[in-house]
Short mmCIF file of N, CA and C in Angstrom, two decimals:
data_model
loop_
_atom_site.label_atom_id
_atom_site.label_comp_id
_atom_site.label_asym_id
_atom_site.label_seq_id
_atom_site.Cartn_x
_atom_site.Cartn_y
_atom_site.Cartn_z
N MET A 1 15.21 4.01 -14.01
CA MET A 1 14.60 2.72 -13.61
C MET A 1 14.52 1.87 -14.91
N ASP A 2 15.01 0.69 -14.84
CA ASP A 2 14.99 -0.21 -15.97
C ASP A 2 13.68 -1.14 -15.82
N ALA A 3 12.75 -0.90 -16.66
CA ALA A 3 11.46 -1.59 -16.51
C ALA A 3 11.58 -3.10 -16.62
N GLY A 4 12.68 -3.55 -17.23
CA GLY A 4 12.88 -5.03 -17.27
C GLY A 4 13.20 -5.70 -15.98
N THR A 5 13.66 -4.85 -15.03
CA THR A 5 14.00 -5.41 -13.73
C THR A 5 12.91 -5.43 -12.68
N LEU A 6 11.78 -4.92 -13.08
CA LEU A 6 10.59 -4.87 -12.14
C LEU A 6 9.93 -6.29 -11.98
N ARG A 7 9.78 -6.69 -10.78
CA ARG A 7 9.05 -7.98 -10.55
C ARG A 7 8.31 -7.74 -9.22
N ILE A 8 7.19 -8.56 -9.05
CA ILE A 8 6.49 -8.36 -7.84
C ILE A 8 6.38 -9.72 -7.27
N LYS A 9 6.67 -9.80 -5.83
CA LYS A 9 6.64 -11.00 -5.13
C LYS A 9 6.05 -10.77 -3.79
N PRO A 10 5.66 -11.89 -3.08
CA PRO A 10 5.13 -11.73 -1.77
C PRO A 10 6.13 -11.04 -0.91
N LEU A 11 5.62 -10.16 0.06
CA LEU A 11 6.48 -9.53 1.05
C LEU A 11 6.76 -10.29 2.27
N LYS A 12 8.11 -10.55 2.45
CA LYS A 12 8.57 -11.31 3.60
C LYS A 12 9.33 -10.32 4.56
N ASN A 13 9.15 -10.36 5.82
CA ASN A 13 9.75 -9.53 6.77
C ASN A 13 9.74 -8.12 6.44
N PRO A 14 8.53 -7.45 6.36
CA PRO A 14 8.52 -6.05 6.11
C PRO A 14 9.11 -5.21 7.09
N ARG A 15 9.78 -4.08 6.55
CA ARG A 15 10.45 -3.22 7.49
C ARG A 15 9.48 -1.99 8.01
N PHE A 16 8.67 -1.52 7.09
CA PHE A 16 7.93 -0.36 7.37
C PHE A 16 6.38 -0.53 7.45
N ILE A 17 5.90 -1.66 6.97
CA ILE A 17 4.41 -1.88 7.06
C ILE A 17 4.22 -3.33 7.61
N GLU A 18 2.88 -3.46 7.97
CA GLU A 18 2.58 -4.82 8.38
C GLU A 18 1.11 -5.10 7.94
N PRO A 19 1.02 -6.02 6.91
CA PRO A 19 -0.39 -6.39 6.36
C PRO A 19 -1.09 -7.11 7.45
N VAL A 20 -2.36 -6.74 7.62
CA VAL A 20 -3.20 -7.37 8.70
C VAL A 20 -4.65 -7.49 8.10
N ALA A 21 -5.39 -8.39 8.83
CA ALA A 21 -6.84 -8.50 8.52
C ALA A 21 -7.51 -8.00 9.79
N ILE A 22 -8.42 -6.93 9.61
CA ILE A 22 -9.27 -6.44 10.67
C ILE A 22 -10.57 -7.12 10.65
N CYS A 23 -10.86 -7.77 11.73
CA CYS A 23 -12.17 -8.54 11.86
C CYS A 23 -13.06 -7.72 12.81
N TYR A 24 -14.21 -7.48 12.36
CA TYR A 24 -15.21 -6.60 13.17
C TYR A 24 -16.62 -7.00 12.85
N THR A 25 -17.50 -6.53 13.74
CA THR A 25 -18.93 -6.73 13.54
C THR A 25 -19.64 -5.46 13.20
N GLN A 26 -20.34 -5.45 12.11
CA GLN A 26 -21.08 -4.23 11.88
C GLN A 26 -22.53 -4.53 11.52
N GLU A 27 -23.46 -3.92 12.30
CA GLU A 27 -24.88 -4.38 12.03
C GLU A 27 -25.21 -5.79 12.19
N GLY A 28 -24.48 -6.49 13.06
CA GLY A 28 -24.60 -7.90 13.35
C GLY A 28 -23.90 -8.83 12.39
N LYS A 29 -23.24 -8.24 11.51
CA LYS A 29 -22.61 -9.07 10.42
C LYS A 29 -21.05 -9.05 10.70
N GLU A 30 -20.41 -10.30 10.66
CA GLU A 30 -18.93 -10.40 10.78
C GLU A 30 -18.28 -10.04 9.49
N LEU A 31 -17.37 -9.09 9.57
CA LEU A 31 -16.72 -8.62 8.34
C LEU A 31 -15.24 -8.64 8.56
N VAL A 32 -14.47 -8.73 7.49
CA VAL A 32 -12.97 -8.65 7.38
C VAL A 32 -12.52 -7.66 6.44
N TRP A 33 -11.56 -6.89 6.93
CA TRP A 33 -11.08 -5.72 5.98
C TRP A 33 -9.60 -5.98 5.95
N GLU A 34 -8.93 -5.83 4.77
CA GLU A 34 -7.51 -5.97 4.63
C GLU A 34 -6.96 -4.63 4.81
N ALA A 35 -5.86 -4.54 5.65
CA ALA A 35 -5.32 -3.25 5.89
C ALA A 35 -3.84 -3.42 6.13
N VAL A 36 -3.19 -2.31 6.35
CA VAL A 36 -1.71 -2.27 6.51
C VAL A 36 -1.49 -1.31 7.76
N LYS A 37 -0.70 -1.86 8.73
CA LYS A 37 -0.28 -0.95 9.81
C LYS A 37 1.00 -0.21 9.22
N ALA A 38 0.84 1.05 9.27
CA ALA A 38 2.02 1.89 8.70
C ALA A 38 2.28 3.09 9.66
N HIS A 39 3.45 3.63 9.52
CA HIS A 39 3.91 4.72 10.35
C HIS A 39 3.11 5.92 9.91
N ASP A 40 2.89 6.86 10.90
CA ASP A 40 2.44 8.27 10.63
C ASP A 40 3.57 8.97 9.90
N SER A 41 3.32 10.23 9.46
CA SER A 41 4.37 10.92 8.79
C SER A 41 4.30 12.41 8.95
N VAL A 42 5.33 12.98 8.50
CA VAL A 42 5.33 14.48 8.46
C VAL A 42 5.67 14.88 6.98
N ALA A 43 5.21 16.06 6.62
CA ALA A 43 5.44 16.65 5.30
C ALA A 43 5.70 18.18 5.55
N VAL A 44 6.40 18.71 4.64
CA VAL A 44 6.81 20.20 4.80
C VAL A 44 6.64 20.82 3.48
N LEU A 45 5.83 21.95 3.51
CA LEU A 45 5.71 22.71 2.30
C LEU A 45 6.82 23.82 2.46
N LEU A 46 7.84 23.84 1.52
CA LEU A 46 8.92 24.78 1.50
C LEU A 46 8.74 25.85 0.53
N TYR A 47 9.03 27.08 0.96
CA TYR A 47 8.96 28.14 0.06
C TYR A 47 10.28 29.02 0.14
N HIS A 48 10.82 29.28 -1.12
CA HIS A 48 12.08 30.03 -1.23
C HIS A 48 11.77 31.41 -1.59
N PRO A 49 11.75 32.41 -0.71
CA PRO A 49 11.35 33.69 -1.04
C PRO A 49 12.13 34.44 -2.12
N LYS A 50 13.42 34.27 -2.18
CA LYS A 50 14.25 34.86 -3.26
C LYS A 50 13.97 34.35 -4.58
N LYS A 51 13.65 33.08 -4.63
CA LYS A 51 13.35 32.46 -5.94
C LYS A 51 11.83 32.61 -6.28
N GLU A 52 11.11 33.03 -5.29
CA GLU A 52 9.63 33.15 -5.45
C GLU A 52 9.10 31.79 -5.84
N ALA A 53 9.49 30.71 -5.21
CA ALA A 53 9.17 29.43 -5.77
C ALA A 53 9.05 28.39 -4.56
N PHE A 54 8.23 27.43 -4.76
CA PHE A 54 8.09 26.30 -3.82
C PHE A 54 9.25 25.31 -4.10
N VAL A 55 9.78 24.70 -3.07
CA VAL A 55 10.82 23.65 -3.24
C VAL A 55 10.15 22.35 -2.91
N VAL A 56 10.05 21.47 -3.97
CA VAL A 56 9.40 20.13 -3.82
C VAL A 56 10.46 19.13 -4.25
N VAL A 57 10.09 17.88 -4.05
CA VAL A 57 11.02 16.81 -4.38
C VAL A 57 10.37 15.90 -5.46
N LYS A 58 11.19 15.35 -6.26
CA LYS A 58 10.80 14.49 -7.36
C LYS A 58 11.55 13.19 -7.18
N GLN A 59 10.85 12.08 -7.01
CA GLN A 59 11.43 10.75 -6.83
C GLN A 59 10.73 9.60 -7.33
N PHE A 60 11.51 8.54 -7.63
CA PHE A 60 10.93 7.28 -8.05
C PHE A 60 10.15 6.61 -7.03
N ARG A 61 8.98 6.24 -7.31
CA ARG A 61 8.10 5.53 -6.42
C ARG A 61 7.65 4.18 -7.00
N PRO A 62 8.16 3.04 -6.63
CA PRO A 62 7.96 1.73 -7.21
C PRO A 62 6.50 1.48 -7.19
N ALA A 63 5.70 1.73 -6.21
CA ALA A 63 4.33 1.43 -6.27
C ALA A 63 3.55 2.10 -7.36
N LEU A 64 3.94 3.41 -7.50
CA LEU A 64 3.30 4.18 -8.56
C LEU A 64 3.64 3.65 -10.06
N TYR A 65 4.92 3.15 -10.14
CA TYR A 65 5.38 2.56 -11.41
C TYR A 65 4.55 1.26 -11.59
N MET A 66 4.52 0.41 -10.58
CA MET A 66 3.75 -0.81 -10.69
C MET A 66 2.31 -0.62 -11.08
N GLN A 67 1.68 0.36 -10.53
CA GLN A 67 0.23 0.55 -10.74
C GLN A 67 -0.03 1.28 -12.03
N HIS A 68 0.72 2.34 -12.39
CA HIS A 68 0.52 3.16 -13.54
C HIS A 68 1.54 3.39 -14.53
N GLY A 69 2.62 2.81 -14.32
CA GLY A 69 3.87 2.95 -15.25
C GLY A 69 4.46 4.22 -15.18
N LEU A 70 4.18 5.08 -14.08
CA LEU A 70 4.76 6.44 -13.88
C LEU A 70 6.00 6.28 -13.10
N GLU A 71 7.09 6.84 -13.59
CA GLU A 71 8.46 6.59 -12.97
C GLU A 71 8.65 7.38 -11.69
N TYR A 72 8.06 8.62 -11.51
CA TYR A 72 8.36 9.49 -10.47
C TYR A 72 7.11 10.18 -10.11
N SER A 73 7.20 10.82 -8.86
CA SER A 73 6.11 11.79 -8.48
C SER A 73 6.78 13.02 -7.98
N TYR A 74 5.96 14.13 -7.97
CA TYR A 74 6.36 15.30 -7.29
C TYR A 74 5.67 15.36 -5.90
N GLU A 75 6.35 15.74 -4.87
CA GLU A 75 5.90 15.63 -3.53
C GLU A 75 6.42 16.60 -2.68
N LEU A 76 5.76 16.84 -1.50
CA LEU A 76 6.40 17.69 -0.46
C LEU A 76 7.51 16.92 0.16
N CYS A 77 8.48 17.61 0.76
CA CYS A 77 9.53 16.92 1.47
C CYS A 77 8.82 16.21 2.72
N ALA A 78 9.07 14.94 2.84
CA ALA A 78 8.24 14.19 3.86
C ALA A 78 9.15 12.98 4.44
N GLY A 79 8.64 12.41 5.54
CA GLY A 79 9.25 11.32 6.07
C GLY A 79 8.39 10.63 7.19
N ILE A 80 8.60 9.38 7.45
CA ILE A 80 7.81 8.67 8.46
C ILE A 80 8.27 9.08 9.84
N VAL A 81 7.30 8.85 10.73
CA VAL A 81 7.64 9.17 12.12
C VAL A 81 7.93 7.84 12.81
N ASP A 82 9.33 7.57 12.78
CA ASP A 82 9.79 6.20 13.34
C ASP A 82 10.94 6.53 14.29
N LYS A 83 11.13 7.70 14.71
CA LYS A 83 12.19 7.99 15.68
C LYS A 83 11.60 8.56 16.91
N ASP A 84 12.27 8.41 18.07
CA ASP A 84 11.78 9.02 19.37
C ASP A 84 12.23 10.45 19.37
N LYS A 85 11.54 11.24 18.46
CA LYS A 85 11.87 12.76 18.32
C LYS A 85 10.51 13.40 18.22
N SER A 86 10.52 14.69 18.41
CA SER A 86 9.30 15.43 18.10
C SER A 86 9.05 15.51 16.59
N LEU A 87 7.75 15.78 16.30
CA LEU A 87 7.39 15.95 14.85
C LEU A 87 8.22 17.03 14.22
N GLU A 88 8.40 18.07 14.86
CA GLU A 88 9.21 19.22 14.39
C GLU A 88 10.68 18.78 14.11
N GLU A 89 11.22 18.09 15.05
CA GLU A 89 12.60 17.53 14.77
C GLU A 89 12.72 16.71 13.66
N ILE A 90 11.69 15.81 13.39
CA ILE A 90 11.69 14.83 12.25
C ILE A 90 11.52 15.64 10.93
N ALA A 91 10.63 16.58 11.01
CA ALA A 91 10.35 17.47 9.77
C ALA A 91 11.73 18.23 9.41
N TYR A 92 12.32 18.78 10.40
CA TYR A 92 13.55 19.51 10.14
C TYR A 92 14.59 18.63 9.52
N GLU A 93 14.80 17.49 10.08
CA GLU A 93 15.74 16.48 9.58
C GLU A 93 15.46 16.09 8.11
N GLU A 94 14.18 15.85 7.85
CA GLU A 94 13.85 15.50 6.50
C GLU A 94 14.09 16.59 5.45
N VAL A 95 13.88 17.84 5.85
CA VAL A 95 14.21 18.83 4.93
C VAL A 95 15.63 18.92 4.61
N VAL A 96 16.54 18.83 5.61
CA VAL A 96 17.88 18.86 5.34
C VAL A 96 18.32 17.66 4.54
N GLU A 97 17.92 16.39 4.82
CA GLU A 97 18.29 15.18 4.17
C GLU A 97 17.85 15.28 2.67
N GLU A 98 16.59 15.65 2.38
CA GLU A 98 16.06 15.59 1.05
C GLU A 98 16.43 16.76 0.13
N THR A 99 16.52 17.93 0.77
CA THR A 99 16.78 19.21 0.02
C THR A 99 18.03 19.82 0.23
N GLY A 100 18.68 19.62 1.38
CA GLY A 100 19.94 20.26 1.69
C GLY A 100 19.71 21.62 2.37
N TYR A 101 18.50 22.11 2.33
CA TYR A 101 18.13 23.43 2.90
C TYR A 101 17.96 23.36 4.41
N ARG A 102 18.30 24.54 5.12
CA ARG A 102 17.87 24.73 6.60
C ARG A 102 16.62 25.38 6.58
N PRO A 103 15.59 24.68 7.09
CA PRO A 103 14.21 25.33 7.25
C PRO A 103 14.17 26.33 8.27
N GLN A 104 13.59 27.52 8.01
CA GLN A 104 13.45 28.70 8.83
C GLN A 104 11.99 28.80 9.21
N ASN A 105 11.85 29.09 10.52
CA ASN A 105 10.43 29.32 11.07
C ASN A 105 9.49 28.17 10.73
N LEU A 106 9.96 26.98 10.97
CA LEU A 106 9.13 25.79 10.82
C LEU A 106 7.96 25.80 11.71
N HIS A 107 6.79 25.71 11.13
CA HIS A 107 5.55 25.75 12.01
C HIS A 107 4.49 24.70 11.47
N LYS A 108 3.73 24.22 12.38
CA LYS A 108 2.68 23.22 12.03
C LYS A 108 1.56 24.00 11.39
N VAL A 109 0.95 23.33 10.31
CA VAL A 109 -0.18 23.82 9.56
C VAL A 109 -1.45 23.08 10.18
N THR A 110 -1.41 21.77 9.93
CA THR A 110 -2.53 20.83 10.41
C THR A 110 -2.10 19.49 10.19
N SER A 111 -2.94 18.58 10.70
CA SER A 111 -2.83 17.19 10.46
C SER A 111 -3.98 16.56 9.79
N PHE A 112 -3.79 15.46 8.96
CA PHE A 112 -4.95 14.83 8.32
C PHE A 112 -4.54 13.42 8.12
N TYR A 113 -5.59 12.68 7.50
CA TYR A 113 -5.29 11.17 7.41
C TYR A 113 -5.19 10.84 5.95
N THR A 114 -4.26 9.85 5.76
CA THR A 114 -4.04 9.44 4.32
C THR A 114 -4.23 7.96 4.17
N SER A 115 -4.40 7.55 2.93
CA SER A 115 -4.68 6.08 2.67
C SER A 115 -5.73 5.48 3.64
N VAL A 116 -6.83 6.21 3.78
CA VAL A 116 -7.84 5.73 4.74
C VAL A 116 -8.52 4.46 4.34
N GLY A 117 -8.43 3.97 3.18
CA GLY A 117 -9.04 2.80 2.85
C GLY A 117 -8.26 1.54 3.19
N PHE A 118 -6.93 1.70 3.53
CA PHE A 118 -6.18 0.53 3.87
C PHE A 118 -5.12 0.76 4.90
N ALA A 119 -4.83 1.98 5.26
CA ALA A 119 -3.81 2.26 6.25
C ALA A 119 -4.27 3.24 7.31
N GLY A 120 -4.91 4.38 6.95
CA GLY A 120 -5.31 5.28 7.98
C GLY A 120 -4.18 6.01 8.71
N SER A 121 -3.15 6.23 8.02
CA SER A 121 -2.01 6.96 8.63
C SER A 121 -2.25 8.39 8.76
N ARG A 122 -1.65 9.05 9.75
CA ARG A 122 -1.85 10.47 10.02
C ARG A 122 -0.62 11.18 9.52
N GLN A 123 -0.90 12.29 8.70
CA GLN A 123 0.28 13.07 8.32
C GLN A 123 0.08 14.51 8.84
N THR A 124 1.25 14.95 9.39
CA THR A 124 1.27 16.28 9.99
C THR A 124 1.98 17.25 8.96
N LEU A 125 1.33 18.34 8.59
CA LEU A 125 1.89 19.18 7.61
C LEU A 125 2.47 20.41 8.26
N PHE A 126 3.73 20.71 7.88
CA PHE A 126 4.51 21.87 8.32
C PHE A 126 4.73 22.76 7.14
N TYR A 127 4.98 24.12 7.49
CA TYR A 127 5.38 25.09 6.59
C TYR A 127 6.77 25.71 7.04
N ALA A 128 7.64 25.94 6.08
CA ALA A 128 8.89 26.63 6.41
C ALA A 128 9.41 27.40 5.17
N GLU A 129 10.23 28.43 5.37
CA GLU A 129 10.88 29.07 4.22
C GLU A 129 12.34 28.56 4.29
N VAL A 130 12.86 28.68 3.15
CA VAL A 130 14.33 28.22 2.96
C VAL A 130 15.08 29.24 2.14
N GLU A 131 16.33 29.28 2.37
CA GLU A 131 17.29 30.15 1.63
C GLU A 131 18.69 29.57 1.70
N GLU A 132 19.06 29.10 2.88
CA GLU A 132 20.50 28.59 3.02
C GLU A 132 20.62 27.16 2.86
N LYS A 133 21.47 26.72 1.84
CA LYS A 133 21.82 25.25 1.59
C LYS A 133 22.88 24.91 2.61
N ILE A 134 22.69 23.87 3.44
CA ILE A 134 23.77 23.46 4.37
C ILE A 134 24.31 22.12 4.13
N GLU A 135 23.56 21.33 3.23
CA GLU A 135 24.00 20.00 2.70
C GLU A 135 23.60 19.77 1.22
N PRO A 136 24.18 18.80 0.65
CA PRO A 136 23.75 18.58 -0.75
C PRO A 136 22.27 18.18 -1.00
N GLY A 137 21.76 17.49 -0.02
CA GLY A 137 20.36 16.98 -0.16
C GLY A 137 20.38 15.75 -1.01
N GLY A 138 19.23 15.36 -1.63
CA GLY A 138 19.09 14.24 -2.38
C GLY A 138 18.68 12.93 -1.68
N GLY A 139 18.45 12.95 -0.39
CA GLY A 139 18.11 11.87 0.35
C GLY A 139 19.23 10.99 0.96
N ILE A 140 18.88 9.93 1.59
CA ILE A 140 19.87 9.16 2.25
C ILE A 140 19.72 7.71 1.72
N ASP A 141 20.62 6.88 1.99
CA ASP A 141 20.60 5.45 1.63
C ASP A 141 20.38 5.39 0.06
N ASP A 142 19.32 4.60 -0.30
CA ASP A 142 19.00 4.36 -1.71
C ASP A 142 18.06 5.40 -2.28
N GLU A 143 17.77 6.41 -1.53
CA GLU A 143 16.81 7.39 -2.02
C GLU A 143 17.48 8.20 -3.19
N ARG A 144 16.76 8.47 -4.20
CA ARG A 144 17.24 9.29 -5.26
C ARG A 144 16.33 10.44 -5.48
N ILE A 145 16.55 11.50 -4.76
CA ILE A 145 15.71 12.61 -4.68
C ILE A 145 16.23 13.81 -5.43
N GLU A 146 15.40 14.37 -6.36
CA GLU A 146 15.79 15.61 -7.07
C GLU A 146 14.99 16.72 -6.54
N VAL A 147 15.56 17.89 -6.20
CA VAL A 147 15.02 19.03 -5.78
C VAL A 147 14.44 19.81 -7.00
N VAL A 148 13.18 20.23 -6.96
CA VAL A 148 12.52 20.91 -8.09
C VAL A 148 11.92 22.23 -7.42
N TYR A 149 12.02 23.31 -8.28
CA TYR A 149 11.43 24.57 -7.90
C TYR A 149 10.24 24.85 -8.74
N VAL A 150 9.11 25.15 -8.04
CA VAL A 150 7.82 25.35 -8.76
C VAL A 150 7.54 26.87 -8.53
N PRO A 151 7.68 27.74 -9.45
CA PRO A 151 7.39 29.18 -9.29
C PRO A 151 5.91 29.36 -8.71
N ALA A 152 5.90 30.16 -7.65
CA ALA A 152 4.58 30.39 -7.05
C ALA A 152 3.56 30.83 -8.05
N LYS A 153 3.91 31.63 -9.01
CA LYS A 153 2.97 32.14 -10.05
C LYS A 153 2.37 31.06 -10.90
N ARG A 154 3.08 29.87 -10.96
CA ARG A 154 2.67 28.72 -11.77
C ARG A 154 2.16 27.54 -10.93
N ALA A 155 2.05 27.76 -9.60
CA ALA A 155 1.65 26.65 -8.78
C ALA A 155 0.28 26.11 -9.02
N LYS A 156 -0.70 27.12 -9.17
CA LYS A 156 -2.12 26.65 -9.38
C LYS A 156 -2.10 25.89 -10.63
N GLU A 157 -1.44 26.23 -11.76
CA GLU A 157 -1.43 25.52 -12.98
C GLU A 157 -0.76 24.19 -12.71
N PHE A 158 0.25 24.10 -11.95
CA PHE A 158 0.92 22.83 -11.56
C PHE A 158 0.00 21.91 -10.88
N ILE A 159 -0.87 22.40 -10.01
CA ILE A 159 -1.78 21.49 -9.31
C ILE A 159 -2.61 20.72 -10.21
N PHE A 160 -3.14 21.30 -11.19
CA PHE A 160 -4.06 20.72 -12.20
C PHE A 160 -3.47 20.05 -13.37
N ASP A 161 -2.09 20.06 -13.52
CA ASP A 161 -1.43 19.44 -14.59
C ASP A 161 -1.29 18.00 -14.32
N GLU A 162 -2.16 17.19 -14.90
CA GLU A 162 -2.17 15.84 -14.72
C GLU A 162 -0.95 15.09 -15.39
N SER A 163 -0.16 15.66 -16.21
CA SER A 163 1.02 15.07 -16.68
C SER A 163 2.17 15.02 -15.62
N LYS A 164 1.90 15.68 -14.60
CA LYS A 164 2.92 15.75 -13.44
C LYS A 164 2.32 15.01 -12.28
N PRO A 165 2.66 13.77 -12.14
CA PRO A 165 2.22 12.98 -10.93
C PRO A 165 2.55 13.66 -9.65
N LYS A 166 1.51 13.81 -8.83
CA LYS A 166 1.75 14.51 -7.47
C LYS A 166 0.81 14.00 -6.45
N THR A 167 1.17 14.12 -5.19
CA THR A 167 0.41 13.74 -4.10
C THR A 167 -0.76 14.71 -3.75
N PRO A 168 -1.85 14.22 -3.15
CA PRO A 168 -2.79 15.19 -2.65
C PRO A 168 -2.35 16.13 -1.62
N GLY A 169 -1.40 15.72 -0.82
CA GLY A 169 -0.80 16.53 0.23
C GLY A 169 -0.15 17.76 -0.38
N LEU A 170 0.53 17.52 -1.49
CA LEU A 170 1.25 18.71 -2.14
C LEU A 170 0.02 19.67 -2.72
N MET A 171 -0.83 19.14 -3.35
CA MET A 171 -1.94 19.96 -3.83
C MET A 171 -2.59 20.78 -2.71
N PHE A 172 -2.98 20.13 -1.62
CA PHE A 172 -3.54 20.77 -0.44
C PHE A 172 -2.61 21.85 0.04
N ALA A 173 -1.40 21.54 0.19
CA ALA A 173 -0.44 22.49 0.82
C ALA A 173 -0.31 23.78 -0.05
N PHE A 174 -0.25 23.62 -1.43
CA PHE A 174 -0.24 24.80 -2.29
C PHE A 174 -1.46 25.59 -2.07
N LEU A 175 -2.63 24.99 -2.06
CA LEU A 175 -3.91 25.74 -1.88
C LEU A 175 -3.94 26.43 -0.51
N TRP A 176 -3.44 25.74 0.51
CA TRP A 176 -3.38 26.38 1.89
C TRP A 176 -2.51 27.72 1.76
N TRP A 177 -1.31 27.51 1.11
CA TRP A 177 -0.42 28.75 0.92
C TRP A 177 -1.18 29.89 0.26
N PHE A 178 -1.89 29.55 -0.83
CA PHE A 178 -2.62 30.63 -1.50
C PHE A 178 -3.68 31.32 -0.63
N GLU A 179 -4.37 30.55 0.23
CA GLU A 179 -5.34 31.09 1.13
C GLU A 179 -4.75 31.88 2.34
N THR A 180 -3.45 31.50 2.65
CA THR A 180 -2.90 32.15 3.84
C THR A 180 -2.00 33.30 3.49
N PHE A 181 -1.36 33.40 2.38
CA PHE A 181 -0.45 34.53 2.02
C PHE A 181 -0.93 35.38 0.93
#
């Protein structure tokens, strides 16, 4: 990313979000809250048994760069729910698109809410194991996704390493795995 090319401008004709003002009454007082209508999403914690490692993705996030100067984040494989397909089908497709792996025994862990202060989107977390690469991965269109292996024995250390920007969903998923397996 060339920092000299970064500029911020008003959003016209958004494709994935819709800025709104939520007007409501609370304890007799009229209030307005700025929010964003956004898609729900799926995320998948991937574990590679032969490598004894988690498979995560590393990618450039413009908003993270704008706010904190950080060029990339470590994340679970994830995608928005914008297709007329089941959550499981969307999760499967995202794993193949982003990592190139075929997810085995994909199953739902739980759902939770993200960005509750301005979006309130729901994310559904899945778990799967992977071994077989069936595509190159790396994302689609303009996505530039790098596959990263985090050894399970170093995952707790990774969670608390603030030099590696990561999402709370990734941290939660790792902790879930340690509680479950």
